[in-house]
mmCIF file of C-alpha atoms in Angstrom:
data_model
loop_
_atom_site.group_PDB
_atom_site.id
_atom_site.type_symbol
_atom_site.label_atom_id
_atom_site.label_comp_id
_atom_site.label_asym_id
_atom_site.label_seq_id
_atom_site.Cartn_x
_atom_site.Cartn_y
_atom_site.Cartn_z
ATOM 1 C CA ASP A 153 -1.011 -9.845 -23.313
ATOM 2 C CA SER A 154 -1.964 -6.783 -21.018
ATOM 3 C CA GLY A 155 0.034 -4.542 -23.885
ATOM 4 C CA VAL A 156 2.567 -3.339 -20.908
ATOM 5 C CA THR A 157 5.947 -4.207 -22.011
ATOM 6 C CA GLN A 158 8.930 -5.062 -19.365
ATOM 7 C CA THR A 159 12.384 -5.218 -20.766
ATOM 8 C CA PRO A 160 14.874 -7.337 -20.169
ATOM 9 C CA LYS A 161 12.637 -10.336 -18.830
ATOM 10 C CA HIS A 162 15.640 -11.845 -16.476
ATOM 11 C CA LEU A 163 18.740 -9.969 -15.667
ATOM 12 C CA ILE A 164 21.511 -11.245 -13.352
ATOM 13 C CA THR A 165 24.044 -9.004 -11.810
ATOM 14 C CA ALA A 166 26.670 -8.783 -9.230
ATOM 15 C CA THR A 167 26.243 -6.997 -5.640
ATOM 16 C CA GLY A 168 27.378 -3.466 -6.027
ATOM 17 C CA GLN A 169 26.285 -3.208 -9.787
ATOM 18 C CA ARG A 170 23.459 -0.757 -11.164
ATOM 19 C CA VAL A 171 20.864 -1.813 -13.418
ATOM 20 C CA THR A 172 18.151 -0.251 -15.608
ATOM 21 C CA LEU A 173 14.824 -2.011 -15.910
ATOM 22 C CA ARG A 174 12.239 -0.362 -18.570
ATOM 23 C CA CYS A 175 8.654 -0.329 -19.156
ATOM 24 C CA SER A 176 6.531 0.813 -21.706
ATOM 25 C CA PRO A 177 2.947 1.397 -20.516
ATOM 26 C CA ARG A 178 -0.142 0.541 -22.834
ATOM 27 C CA SER A 179 -0.970 2.739 -25.683
ATOM 28 C CA GLY A 180 -2.639 5.704 -24.177
ATOM 29 C CA ASP A 181 -2.089 5.171 -20.194
ATOM 30 C CA LEU A 182 -0.617 8.318 -18.349
ATOM 31 C CA SER A 183 0.227 6.786 -15.583
ATOM 32 C CA VAL A 184 2.758 4.123 -14.373
ATOM 33 C CA TYR A 185 3.416 2.340 -11.359
ATOM 34 C CA TRP A 186 6.388 0.172 -10.400
ATOM 35 C CA TYR A 187 5.915 -2.873 -7.593
ATOM 36 C CA GLN A 188 8.343 -5.118 -6.226
ATOM 37 C CA GLN A 189 7.424 -8.741 -5.585
ATOM 38 C CA SER A 190 9.600 -10.781 -3.413
ATOM 39 C CA LEU A 191 8.934 -14.512 -2.121
ATOM 40 C CA ASP A 192 7.194 -13.747 0.922
ATOM 41 C CA GLN A 193 6.187 -10.353 0.248
ATOM 42 C CA GLY A 194 3.389 -9.849 -2.048
ATOM 43 C CA LEU A 195 3.327 -6.882 -4.173
ATOM 44 C CA GLN A 196 5.069 -3.896 -2.324
ATOM 45 C CA PHE A 197 4.377 -0.341 -4.272
ATOM 46 C CA LEU A 198 7.609 1.481 -5.171
ATOM 47 C CA ILE A 199 6.480 4.580 -7.236
ATOM 48 C CA GLN A 200 4.176 6.266 -9.308
ATOM 49 C CA TYR A 201 4.359 8.616 -12.083
ATOM 50 C CA TYR A 202 1.536 10.512 -13.962
ATOM 51 C CA ASN A 203 2.399 12.058 -17.432
ATOM 52 C CA GLY A 204 6.038 12.561 -16.596
ATOM 53 C CA GLU A 205 5.871 13.866 -12.996
ATOM 54 C CA GLU A 206 6.551 11.431 -9.604
ATOM 55 C CA ARG A 207 2.627 11.236 -8.057
ATOM 56 C CA ALA A 208 3.508 8.904 -4.979
ATOM 57 C CA LYS A 209 6.465 7.038 -3.516
ATOM 58 C CA GLY A 210 5.868 3.945 -1.582
ATOM 59 C CA ASN A 211 8.633 1.490 0.064
ATOM 60 C CA ILE A 212 11.168 2.877 -2.386
ATOM 61 C CA LEU A 213 15.217 2.505 -0.896
ATOM 62 C CA GLU A 214 17.243 5.463 -1.901
ATOM 63 C CA ARG A 215 19.444 3.683 -4.136
ATOM 64 C CA PHE A 216 16.505 2.968 -6.302
ATOM 65 C CA SER A 217 15.090 5.568 -8.714
ATOM 66 C CA ALA A 218 12.908 5.906 -11.613
ATOM 67 C CA GLN A 219 11.429 8.203 -14.214
ATOM 68 C CA GLN A 220 8.996 8.638 -16.528
ATOM 69 C CA PHE A 221 9.855 10.315 -20.388
ATOM 70 C CA PRO A 222 8.021 12.213 -22.594
ATOM 71 C CA ASP A 223 6.971 9.360 -24.744
ATOM 72 C CA LEU A 224 5.473 7.996 -21.364
ATOM 73 C CA HIS A 225 8.025 4.947 -20.971
ATOM 74 C CA SER A 226 9.585 4.791 -17.705
ATOM 75 C CA GLU A 227 12.729 3.498 -16.269
ATOM 76 C CA LEU A 228 13.738 1.983 -12.788
ATOM 77 C CA ASN A 229 17.148 2.182 -11.762
ATOM 78 C CA LEU A 230 18.462 0.172 -9.220
ATOM 79 C CA SER A 231 21.924 0.862 -7.706
ATOM 80 C CA SER A 232 24.644 -0.422 -5.274
ATOM 81 C CA LEU A 233 22.702 -3.495 -5.649
ATOM 82 C CA GLU A 234 22.302 -6.297 -2.799
ATOM 83 C CA LEU A 235 21.516 -9.963 -2.539
ATOM 84 C CA GLY A 236 18.143 -8.997 -1.142
ATOM 85 C CA ASP A 237 17.159 -6.665 -4.001
ATOM 86 C CA SER A 238 16.439 -10.113 -5.772
ATOM 87 C CA ALA A 239 12.929 -9.963 -6.920
ATOM 88 C CA LEU A 240 10.598 -9.661 -9.710
ATOM 89 C CA TYR A 241 9.943 -6.128 -10.460
ATOM 90 C CA PHE A 242 6.407 -5.079 -12.334
ATOM 91 C CA CYS A 243 5.316 -2.224 -14.257
ATOM 92 C CA ALA A 244 1.544 -1.760 -14.286
ATOM 93 C CA SER A 245 -0.130 1.341 -16.226
ATOM 94 C CA SER A 246 -3.623 2.759 -16.328
ATOM 95 C CA VAL A 247 -5.220 5.266 -18.481
ATOM 96 C CA VAL A 248 -5.311 7.991 -15.814
ATOM 97 C CA LEU A 249 -5.298 7.870 -12.157
ATOM 98 C CA ASN A 250 -8.583 6.707 -11.111
ATOM 99 C CA THR A 251 -8.843 3.736 -13.525
ATOM 100 C CA GLU A 252 -7.679 -0.189 -13.542
ATOM 101 C CA ALA A 253 -3.997 -0.935 -13.736
ATOM 102 C CA PHE A 254 -2.932 -3.335 -16.100
ATOM 103 C CA PHE A 255 0.511 -5.275 -14.990
ATOM 104 C CA GLY A 256 3.583 -6.298 -17.429
ATOM 105 C CA GLN A 257 5.205 -9.749 -17.437
ATOM 106 C CA GLY A 258 7.915 -8.310 -14.840
ATOM 107 C CA THR A 259 11.494 -8.685 -14.923
ATOM 108 C CA ARG A 260 13.239 -11.118 -12.884
ATOM 109 C CA LEU A 261 16.192 -9.694 -11.029
ATOM 110 C CA THR A 262 18.914 -12.083 -9.589
ATOM 111 C CA VAL A 263 21.658 -10.536 -7.657
ATOM 112 C CA VAL A 264 24.421 -12.616 -6.808
ATOM 113 C CA GLY B 216 -2.177 4.405 4.921
ATOM 114 C CA GLU B 217 -4.068 1.341 3.635
ATOM 115 C CA ASN B 218 -3.706 -2.300 4.949
ATOM 116 C CA VAL B 219 -5.209 -5.130 3.069
ATOM 117 C CA GLU B 220 -4.849 -8.569 4.787
ATOM 118 C CA GLN B 221 -5.812 -11.604 2.601
ATOM 119 C CA HIS B 222 -6.892 -15.233 3.577
ATOM 120 C CA PRO B 223 -6.080 -18.133 3.214
ATOM 121 C CA SER B 224 -2.712 -18.138 2.017
ATOM 122 C CA THR B 225 -3.001 -21.696 0.550
ATOM 123 C CA LEU B 226 -5.999 -23.050 -0.683
ATOM 124 C CA SER B 227 -6.281 -26.639 -2.206
ATOM 125 C CA VAL B 228 -9.750 -27.757 -3.496
ATOM 126 C CA GLN B 229 -10.807 -30.911 -5.942
ATOM 127 C CA GLU B 230 -11.881 -29.857 -9.536
ATOM 128 C CA GLY B 231 -15.754 -28.424 -9.441
ATOM 129 C CA ASP B 232 -15.609 -27.306 -6.015
ATOM 130 C CA SER B 233 -15.916 -23.965 -5.192
ATOM 131 C CA ALA B 234 -13.180 -21.672 -3.564
ATOM 132 C CA VAL B 235 -13.427 -18.693 -1.554
ATOM 133 C CA ILE B 236 -10.765 -16.001 -0.864
ATOM 134 C CA LYS B 237 -11.386 -13.145 1.674
ATOM 135 C CA CYS B 238 -10.039 -9.821 1.994
ATOM 136 C CA THR B 239 -10.235 -6.999 4.758
ATOM 137 C CA TYR B 240 -9.075 -3.434 4.356
ATOM 138 C CA SER B 241 -8.555 -0.686 6.850
ATOM 139 C CA ASP B 242 -9.399 2.433 5.203
ATOM 140 C CA SER B 243 -12.706 3.581 4.634
ATOM 141 C CA ALA B 244 -12.001 5.804 1.851
ATOM 142 C CA SER B 245 -11.049 2.831 -0.498
ATOM 143 C CA ASN B 246 -13.919 2.786 -3.160
ATOM 144 C CA TYR B 247 -12.230 0.119 -5.412
ATOM 145 C CA PHE B 248 -11.529 -3.336 -5.052
ATOM 146 C CA PRO B 249 -9.949 -5.393 -8.068
ATOM 147 C CA TRP B 250 -8.628 -8.887 -7.968
ATOM 148 C CA TYR B 251 -5.570 -10.122 -10.189
ATOM 149 C CA LYS B 252 -4.739 -13.681 -11.022
ATOM 150 C CA GLN B 253 -1.021 -14.658 -11.416
ATOM 151 C CA GLU B 254 0.033 -17.695 -13.129
ATOM 152 C CA LEU B 255 3.520 -19.188 -12.839
ATOM 153 C CA GLY B 256 6.154 -16.820 -14.933
ATOM 154 C CA LYS B 257 3.231 -13.675 -15.646
ATOM 155 C CA GLY B 258 2.156 -10.687 -14.514
ATOM 156 C CA PRO B 259 -0.865 -10.482 -12.445
ATOM 157 C CA GLN B 260 -3.983 -10.310 -14.527
ATOM 158 C CA LEU B 261 -7.002 -8.237 -13.886
ATOM 159 C CA ILE B 262 -10.224 -10.946 -13.587
ATOM 160 C CA ILE B 263 -13.101 -8.985 -11.897
ATOM 161 C CA ASP B 264 -13.160 -5.891 -9.696
ATOM 162 C CA ILE B 265 -16.075 -4.189 -7.603
ATOM 163 C CA ARG B 266 -16.448 -0.489 -6.787
ATOM 164 C CA SER B 267 -18.148 0.640 -3.189
ATOM 165 C CA ASN B 268 -21.246 1.735 -4.899
ATOM 166 C CA VAL B 269 -21.986 -2.080 -5.655
ATOM 167 C CA GLY B 270 -22.558 -5.134 -3.171
ATOM 168 C CA GLU B 271 -21.638 -7.980 -5.866
ATOM 169 C CA LYS B 272 -20.674 -8.499 -9.268
ATOM 170 C CA LYS B 273 -20.489 -11.901 -11.291
ATOM 171 C CA ASP B 274 -18.692 -12.841 -14.417
ATOM 172 C CA GLN B 275 -19.502 -16.029 -15.500
ATOM 173 C CA ARG B 276 -18.097 -18.618 -12.714
ATOM 174 C CA ILE B 277 -16.272 -15.849 -10.764
ATOM 175 C CA ALA B 278 -18.008 -13.097 -8.440
ATOM 176 C CA VAL B 279 -17.141 -10.510 -5.923
ATOM 177 C CA THR B 280 -18.852 -9.624 -2.878
ATOM 178 C CA LEU B 281 -18.302 -6.252 -0.712
ATOM 179 C CA ASN B 282 -19.575 -5.638 2.654
ATOM 180 C CA LYS B 283 -18.370 -1.914 2.856
ATOM 181 C CA THR B 284 -19.704 -1.715 6.710
ATOM 182 C CA ALA B 285 -17.251 -4.702 7.684
ATOM 183 C CA LYS B 286 -14.759 -3.655 5.199
ATOM 184 C CA HIS B 287 -14.245 -6.870 3.549
ATOM 185 C CA PHE B 288 -14.918 -8.351 0.137
ATOM 186 C CA SER B 289 -14.391 -11.691 -1.078
ATOM 187 C CA LEU B 290 -13.724 -13.663 -4.411
ATOM 188 C CA HIS B 291 -15.756 -16.462 -5.268
ATOM 189 C CA ILE B 292 -14.957 -19.484 -7.844
ATOM 190 C CA THR B 293 -17.391 -21.851 -8.669
ATOM 191 C CA GLU B 294 -17.186 -25.064 -10.679
ATOM 192 C CA THR B 295 -13.075 -24.783 -10.147
ATOM 193 C CA GLN B 296 -10.945 -26.005 -13.072
ATOM 194 C CA PRO B 297 -7.337 -27.012 -13.027
ATOM 195 C CA GLU B 298 -6.599 -23.787 -14.850
ATOM 196 C CA ASP B 299 -8.083 -21.723 -12.147
ATOM 197 C CA SER B 300 -4.818 -22.732 -10.137
ATOM 198 C CA ALA B 301 -2.949 -19.810 -9.815
ATOM 199 C CA VAL B 302 -1.889 -16.879 -7.282
ATOM 200 C CA TYR B 303 -4.883 -14.843 -6.602
ATOM 201 C CA PHE B 304 -4.356 -10.950 -5.098
ATOM 202 C CA CYS B 305 -7.109 -8.459 -3.847
ATOM 203 C CA ALA B 306 -6.314 -4.722 -3.677
ATOM 204 C CA ALA B 307 -8.025 -1.875 -2.286
ATOM 205 C CA GLN B 308 -7.643 1.433 -4.088
ATOM 206 C CA ASP B 309 -9.149 5.110 -3.237
ATOM 207 C CA LEU B 310 -9.915 6.548 -6.617
ATOM 208 C CA GLY B 311 -10.647 9.865 -5.345
ATOM 209 C CA GLY B 312 -7.317 10.018 -3.168
ATOM 210 C CA SER B 313 -4.274 8.443 -3.254
ATOM 211 C CA TYR B 314 -4.744 6.340 -6.542
ATOM 212 C CA ILE B 315 -2.427 3.425 -5.345
ATOM 213 C CA PRO B 316 -3.772 -0.041 -5.009
ATOM 214 C CA THR B 317 -2.609 -1.883 -2.117
ATOM 215 C CA PHE B 318 -2.535 -5.559 -2.452
ATOM 216 C CA GLY B 319 -3.028 -8.435 -0.182
ATOM 217 C CA ARG B 320 -0.306 -10.988 0.070
ATOM 218 C CA GLY B 321 -1.794 -13.507 -1.917
ATOM 219 C CA THR B 322 -3.414 -16.962 -2.344
ATOM 220 C CA SER B 323 -1.994 -19.993 -3.820
ATOM 221 C CA LEU B 324 -4.956 -21.592 -4.985
ATOM 222 C CA ILE B 325 -4.697 -25.130 -5.947
ATOM 223 C CA VAL B 326 -7.152 -27.156 -8.239
ATOM 224 C CA HIS B 327 -6.725 -30.927 -8.166
ATOM 225 C CA PRO B 328 -7.940 -32.770 -10.950
#
């Protein structure tokens, strides 16, 4: 167990809907990363937060947004969902910016 | 930005054999190279890492080597066991710059008993 908690584990929703994925980092970790893992795409970096501030953006669609709250948990919001958004979404956390990242178990999103 | 290539995409070995997975990176600023193991239905788990001031690091049956000049690094697993079967990801990261781990596309390792 990495200490990173993601909820829910599974999510099935219809096209056009909006969902929120939640991540609780390891105790004391200030940095949170979000990654998308599709079948043949590997781990694609979406966005990083550090101590409540957005730190870096990757290939994140405009329909997606995220935030990190004062208690350091983070939420990834996905809206106007499309079939192609079906994937595993992982959250990772690290103590500070330049230390190793630990991953949660992921949220499997299925858009039907 | 950083680009990480990982080979092979699939590796099938017999129990007891060695397995080698290779990665190359493009950004010479990258100085931290972690390896993750992802078992079915689970998140990636850090198994070993190496920093650019070190050429090799070992931890029991796994080892990682780094060639900074050639910009490539490898994961070596000796005496493979069925429980080593998983997807392995390499990553490269600049701990003094962007701080974002860039991952390879993964290697599915299958160890046959």
